[in-house]
Coordinates of C-alpha atoms in Angstrom, one line a residue:
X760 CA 86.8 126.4 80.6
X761 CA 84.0 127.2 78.4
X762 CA 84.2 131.3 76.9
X763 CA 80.8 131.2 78.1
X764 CA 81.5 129.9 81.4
X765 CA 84.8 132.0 81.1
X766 CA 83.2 134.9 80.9
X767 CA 80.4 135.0 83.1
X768 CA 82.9 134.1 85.9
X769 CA 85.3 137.1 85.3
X770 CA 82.3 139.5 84.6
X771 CA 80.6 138.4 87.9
X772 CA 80.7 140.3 91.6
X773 CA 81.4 137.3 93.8
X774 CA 80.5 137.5 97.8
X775 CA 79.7 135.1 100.8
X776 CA 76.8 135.1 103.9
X777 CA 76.4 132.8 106.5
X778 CA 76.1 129.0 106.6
X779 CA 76.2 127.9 109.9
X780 CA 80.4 128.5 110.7
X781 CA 80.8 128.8 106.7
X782 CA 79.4 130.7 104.0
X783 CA 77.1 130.4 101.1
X784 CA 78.6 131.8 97.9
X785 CA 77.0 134.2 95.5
X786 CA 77.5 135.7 92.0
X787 CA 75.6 138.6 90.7
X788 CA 75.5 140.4 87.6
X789 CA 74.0 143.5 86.0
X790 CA 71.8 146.3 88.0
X791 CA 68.5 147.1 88.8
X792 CA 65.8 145.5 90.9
X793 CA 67.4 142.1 92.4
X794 CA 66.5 138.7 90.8
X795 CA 67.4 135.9 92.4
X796 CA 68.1 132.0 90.8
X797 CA 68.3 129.0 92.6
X798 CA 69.8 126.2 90.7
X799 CA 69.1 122.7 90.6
X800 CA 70.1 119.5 92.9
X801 CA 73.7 118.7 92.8
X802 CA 74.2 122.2 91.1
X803 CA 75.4 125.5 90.9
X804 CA 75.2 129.0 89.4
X805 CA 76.4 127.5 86.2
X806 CA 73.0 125.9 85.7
X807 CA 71.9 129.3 84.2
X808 CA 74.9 129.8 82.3
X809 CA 72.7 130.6 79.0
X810 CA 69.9 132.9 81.0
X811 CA 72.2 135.0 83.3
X812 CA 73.6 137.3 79.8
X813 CA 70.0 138.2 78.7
X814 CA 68.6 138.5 81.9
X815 CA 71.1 140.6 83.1
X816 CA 70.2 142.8 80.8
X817 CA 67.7 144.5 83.2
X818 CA 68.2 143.5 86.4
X819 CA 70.7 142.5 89.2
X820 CA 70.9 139.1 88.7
X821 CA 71.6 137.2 92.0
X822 CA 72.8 133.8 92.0
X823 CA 73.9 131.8 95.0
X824 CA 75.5 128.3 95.3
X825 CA 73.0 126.5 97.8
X826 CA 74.7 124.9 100.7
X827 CA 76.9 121.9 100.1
X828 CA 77.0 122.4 96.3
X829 CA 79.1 124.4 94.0
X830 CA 81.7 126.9 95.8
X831 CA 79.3 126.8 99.5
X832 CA 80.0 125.2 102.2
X833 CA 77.5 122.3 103.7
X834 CA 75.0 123.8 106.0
X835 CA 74.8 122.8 109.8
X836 CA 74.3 119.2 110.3
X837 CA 70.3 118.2 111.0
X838 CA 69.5 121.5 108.7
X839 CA 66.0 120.6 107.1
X840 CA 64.5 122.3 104.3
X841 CA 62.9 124.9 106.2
X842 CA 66.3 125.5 107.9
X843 CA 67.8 125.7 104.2
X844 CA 65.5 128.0 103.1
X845 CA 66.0 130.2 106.0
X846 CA 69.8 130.4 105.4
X847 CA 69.2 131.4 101.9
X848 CA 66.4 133.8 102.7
X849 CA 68.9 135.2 105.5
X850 CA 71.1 135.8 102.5
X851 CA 69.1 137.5 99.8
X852 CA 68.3 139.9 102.8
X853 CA 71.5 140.6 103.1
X854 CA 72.6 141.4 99.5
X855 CA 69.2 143.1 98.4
X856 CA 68.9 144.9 101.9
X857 CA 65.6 145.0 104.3
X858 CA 62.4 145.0 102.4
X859 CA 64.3 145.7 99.2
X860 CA 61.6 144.5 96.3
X861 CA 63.0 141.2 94.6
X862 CA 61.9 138.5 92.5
X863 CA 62.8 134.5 92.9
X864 CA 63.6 132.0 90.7
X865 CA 64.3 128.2 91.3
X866 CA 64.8 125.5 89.5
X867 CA 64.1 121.8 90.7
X868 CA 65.2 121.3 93.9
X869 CA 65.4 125.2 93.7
X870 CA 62.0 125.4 93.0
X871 CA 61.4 123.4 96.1
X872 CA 63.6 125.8 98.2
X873 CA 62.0 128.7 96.6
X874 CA 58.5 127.4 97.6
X875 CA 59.8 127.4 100.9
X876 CA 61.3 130.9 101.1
X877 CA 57.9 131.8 99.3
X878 CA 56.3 130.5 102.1
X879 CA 58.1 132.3 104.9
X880 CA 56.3 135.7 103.5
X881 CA 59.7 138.0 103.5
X882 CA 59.8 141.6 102.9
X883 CA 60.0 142.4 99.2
X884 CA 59.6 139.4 97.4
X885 CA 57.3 140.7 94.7
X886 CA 56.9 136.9 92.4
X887 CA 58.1 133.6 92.6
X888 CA 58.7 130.9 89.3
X889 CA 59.1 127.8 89.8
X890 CA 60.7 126.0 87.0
X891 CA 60.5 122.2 86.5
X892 CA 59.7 121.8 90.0
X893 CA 58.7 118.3 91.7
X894 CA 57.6 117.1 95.1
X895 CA 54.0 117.9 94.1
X896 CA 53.2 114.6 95.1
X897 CA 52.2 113.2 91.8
X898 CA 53.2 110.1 89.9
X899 CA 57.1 110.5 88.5
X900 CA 58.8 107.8 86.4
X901 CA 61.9 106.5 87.5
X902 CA 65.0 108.3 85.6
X903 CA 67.9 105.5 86.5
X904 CA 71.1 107.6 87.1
X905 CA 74.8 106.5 86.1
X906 CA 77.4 106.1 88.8
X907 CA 80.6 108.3 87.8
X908 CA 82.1 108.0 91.3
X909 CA 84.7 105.4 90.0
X910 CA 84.9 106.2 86.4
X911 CA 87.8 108.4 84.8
X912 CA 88.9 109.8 80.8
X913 CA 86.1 109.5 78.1
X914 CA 84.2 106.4 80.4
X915 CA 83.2 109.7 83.3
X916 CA 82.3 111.8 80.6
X917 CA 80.6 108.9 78.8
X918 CA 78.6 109.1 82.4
X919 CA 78.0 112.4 82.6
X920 CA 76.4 111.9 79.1
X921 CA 74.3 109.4 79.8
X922 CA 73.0 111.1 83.0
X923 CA 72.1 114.5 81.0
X924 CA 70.5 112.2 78.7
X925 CA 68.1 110.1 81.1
X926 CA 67.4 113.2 83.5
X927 CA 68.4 116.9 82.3
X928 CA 68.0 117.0 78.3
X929 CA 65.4 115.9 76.3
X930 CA 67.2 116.4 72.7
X931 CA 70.6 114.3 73.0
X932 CA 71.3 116.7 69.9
X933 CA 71.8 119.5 73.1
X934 CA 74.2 117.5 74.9
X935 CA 76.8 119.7 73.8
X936 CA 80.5 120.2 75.1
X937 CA 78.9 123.2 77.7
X938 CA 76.3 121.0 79.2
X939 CA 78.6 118.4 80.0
X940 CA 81.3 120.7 81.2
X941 CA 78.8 122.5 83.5
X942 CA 77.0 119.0 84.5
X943 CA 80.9 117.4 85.5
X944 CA 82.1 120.6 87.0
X945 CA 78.3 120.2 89.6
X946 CA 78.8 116.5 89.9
X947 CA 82.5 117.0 91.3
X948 CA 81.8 119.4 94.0
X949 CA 78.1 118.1 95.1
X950 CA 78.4 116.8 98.8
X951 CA 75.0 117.5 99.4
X952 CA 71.9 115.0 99.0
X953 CA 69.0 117.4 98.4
X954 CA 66.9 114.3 98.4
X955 CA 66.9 113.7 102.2
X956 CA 65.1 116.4 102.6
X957 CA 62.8 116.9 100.3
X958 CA 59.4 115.0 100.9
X959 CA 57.2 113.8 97.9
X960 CA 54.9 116.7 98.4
X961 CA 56.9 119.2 100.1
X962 CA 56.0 121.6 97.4
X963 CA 52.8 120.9 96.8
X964 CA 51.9 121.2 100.8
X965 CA 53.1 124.8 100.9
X966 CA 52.0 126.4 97.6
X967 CA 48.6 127.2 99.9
X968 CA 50.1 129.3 102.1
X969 CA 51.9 131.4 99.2
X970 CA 50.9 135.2 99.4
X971 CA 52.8 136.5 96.3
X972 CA 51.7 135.1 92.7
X973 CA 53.3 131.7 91.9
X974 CA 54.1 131.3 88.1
X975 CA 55.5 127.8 86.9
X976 CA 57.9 126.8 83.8
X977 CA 57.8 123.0 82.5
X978 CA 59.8 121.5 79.6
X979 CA 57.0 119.4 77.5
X980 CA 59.8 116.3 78.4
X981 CA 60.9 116.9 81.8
X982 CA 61.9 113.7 82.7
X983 CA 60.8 114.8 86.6
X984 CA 57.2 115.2 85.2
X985 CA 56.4 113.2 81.8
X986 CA 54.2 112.1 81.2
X987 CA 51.7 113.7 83.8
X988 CA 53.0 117.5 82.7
X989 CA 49.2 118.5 82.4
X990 CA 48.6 116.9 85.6
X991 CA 51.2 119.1 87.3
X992 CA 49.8 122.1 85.5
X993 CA 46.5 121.7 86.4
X994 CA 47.6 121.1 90.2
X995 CA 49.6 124.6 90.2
X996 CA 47.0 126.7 88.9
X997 CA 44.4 124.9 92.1
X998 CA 46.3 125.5 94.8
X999 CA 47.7 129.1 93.6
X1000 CA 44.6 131.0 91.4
X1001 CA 46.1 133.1 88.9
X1002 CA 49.2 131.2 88.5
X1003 CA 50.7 132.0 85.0
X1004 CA 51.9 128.6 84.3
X1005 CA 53.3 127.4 81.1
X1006 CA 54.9 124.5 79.0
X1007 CA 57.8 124.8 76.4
X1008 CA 57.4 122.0 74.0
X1009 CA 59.6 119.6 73.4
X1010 CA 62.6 120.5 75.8
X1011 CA 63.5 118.4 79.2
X1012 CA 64.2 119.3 83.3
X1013 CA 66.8 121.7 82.3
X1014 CA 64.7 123.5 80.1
X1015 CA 66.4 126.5 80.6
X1016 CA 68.9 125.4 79.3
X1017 CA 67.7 123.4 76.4
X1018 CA 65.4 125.8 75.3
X1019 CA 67.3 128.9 76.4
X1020 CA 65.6 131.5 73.7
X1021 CA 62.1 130.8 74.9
X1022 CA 63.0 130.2 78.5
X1023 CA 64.3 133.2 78.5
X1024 CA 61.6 135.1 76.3
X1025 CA 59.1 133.2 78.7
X1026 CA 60.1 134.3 82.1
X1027 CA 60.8 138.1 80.9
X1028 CA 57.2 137.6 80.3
X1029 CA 56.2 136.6 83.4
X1030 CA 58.4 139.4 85.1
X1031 CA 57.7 142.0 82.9
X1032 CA 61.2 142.0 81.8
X1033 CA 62.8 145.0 79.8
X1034 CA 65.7 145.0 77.5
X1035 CA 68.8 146.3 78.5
X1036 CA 72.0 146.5 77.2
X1037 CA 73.6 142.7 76.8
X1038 CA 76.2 141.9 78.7
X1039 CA 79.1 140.5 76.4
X1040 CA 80.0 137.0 75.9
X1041 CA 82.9 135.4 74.4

């Protein structure tokens, strides 16, 4: 395993809430008020590998695995994404405590979720940032995907490569040993397809009824978004007045990971973020 990865898995506080008959699984690190991060489709925790040190910094970073990806188990069959987003808003109850203020992050199809659990109004949640986040119901180019089902050796990670490459990463120069560690390790254990759930404008349809401020992050060359980013941009700040939302130039979907410095710097700026003492790596 990565040191990175290494590290962040011994340093974490791991615990479980309800899914149906099983559990979702979380990791948390650091203190303070909660944050919570939603990773990505086919996903897991990991996806914030390079945000979880810094941010932890100041607060009590909360990261689950959403249900039927990573370490969780899949939620009850016929769940929908309201359902979804009531088992995971069930959970960050449960760790953060009634009412307890708390922030959300999600990206992709955690942005999606996070809409959702934005929507529901619960007690506490103080912001919401949505990062790379589709179903606005706006034109998206097709991002063919490799099959790595069958594949095994160098021709799977040749796969895994090629699918950071045409989805996650804008830079191939950043489709270093981590990302396709991290992006293999999600692929293996996904039995979950967020997709049959998730409507073309499933976010854009609840943004409305928000009642917290929405911010949004975008990677210049999200491959979800390019190249109707400003069209995306513009639609955010519409439906939710005041939204903070901004665009990192030249980085992909996974922005926060290929443009971890400034993601990072970004969204302590939109959370009023303040230093803390680092947790340490490697």
């Amino acid at each position: 395993m990565n040191p990175l990865l290494d590290t962040l898995e011994a340093s974490s506080r791991r615990s479980e809430t309800p899914c149906g008959a099983g559990r979702v699984v979380w990791h948390e690190w650091g203190e303070g008020k909660p944050l919570v991060l939603l990773h990505g489709g086919a996903g897991s925790w990991r996806h914030w590998a390079r945000n979880i040190p810094f941010l932890s910094r100041s607060r009590r970073v909360l990261a689950p695995d959403t249900p039927g990806l990573g370490e969780s188990d899949l939620p009850p069959a016929d769940t929908d994404l309201w359902g979804l987003a009531g088992i995971l808003a069930d959970g960050i109850a449960a760790q953060t405590g009634p009412g307890a203020s708390f922030d959300l992050v999600g990206f992709s199809f955690g942005a999606v979720i996070s809409s959702h659990i934005a929507a529901r109004a619960p007690r506490g949640l103080e912001r919401v940032v949505l990062t790379g986040p589709g179903a606005l119901g706006l034109p998206r180019e097709a991002t063919p995907l490799t099959s790595v089902r069958s594949r095994v050796g160098p021709d799977r990670v040749a796969a895994h490569r090629a699918n950071l490459a045409s989805l996650m990463l804008a830079d191939p120069a950043t489709i270093d040993e981590l990302a396709v560690e991290i992006q293999a390790w999600n692929s293996d254990r996904a039995r979950y397809r967020s997709r049959n759930i998730v409507s073309d404008a499933a976010v854009r349809d609840v943004l409305p009824s928000i009642r917290v401020p929405v911010h949004a992050i975008f990677g210049e060359r999200d491959a979800v978004a390019y190249p109707h980013v400003n069209e995306r941009v513009d639609l955010i700040r519409s439906l939710c007045p005041g939204a903070d939302v901004r665009v990192i130039p030249k980085a992909g979907h996974w922005v926060s990971y290929e443009a971890a410095d400034i993601f990072n710097a970004t969204l302590a700026d939109m959370l009023g973020l303040e230093a803390g003492a680092p947790l340490k790596v490697g």
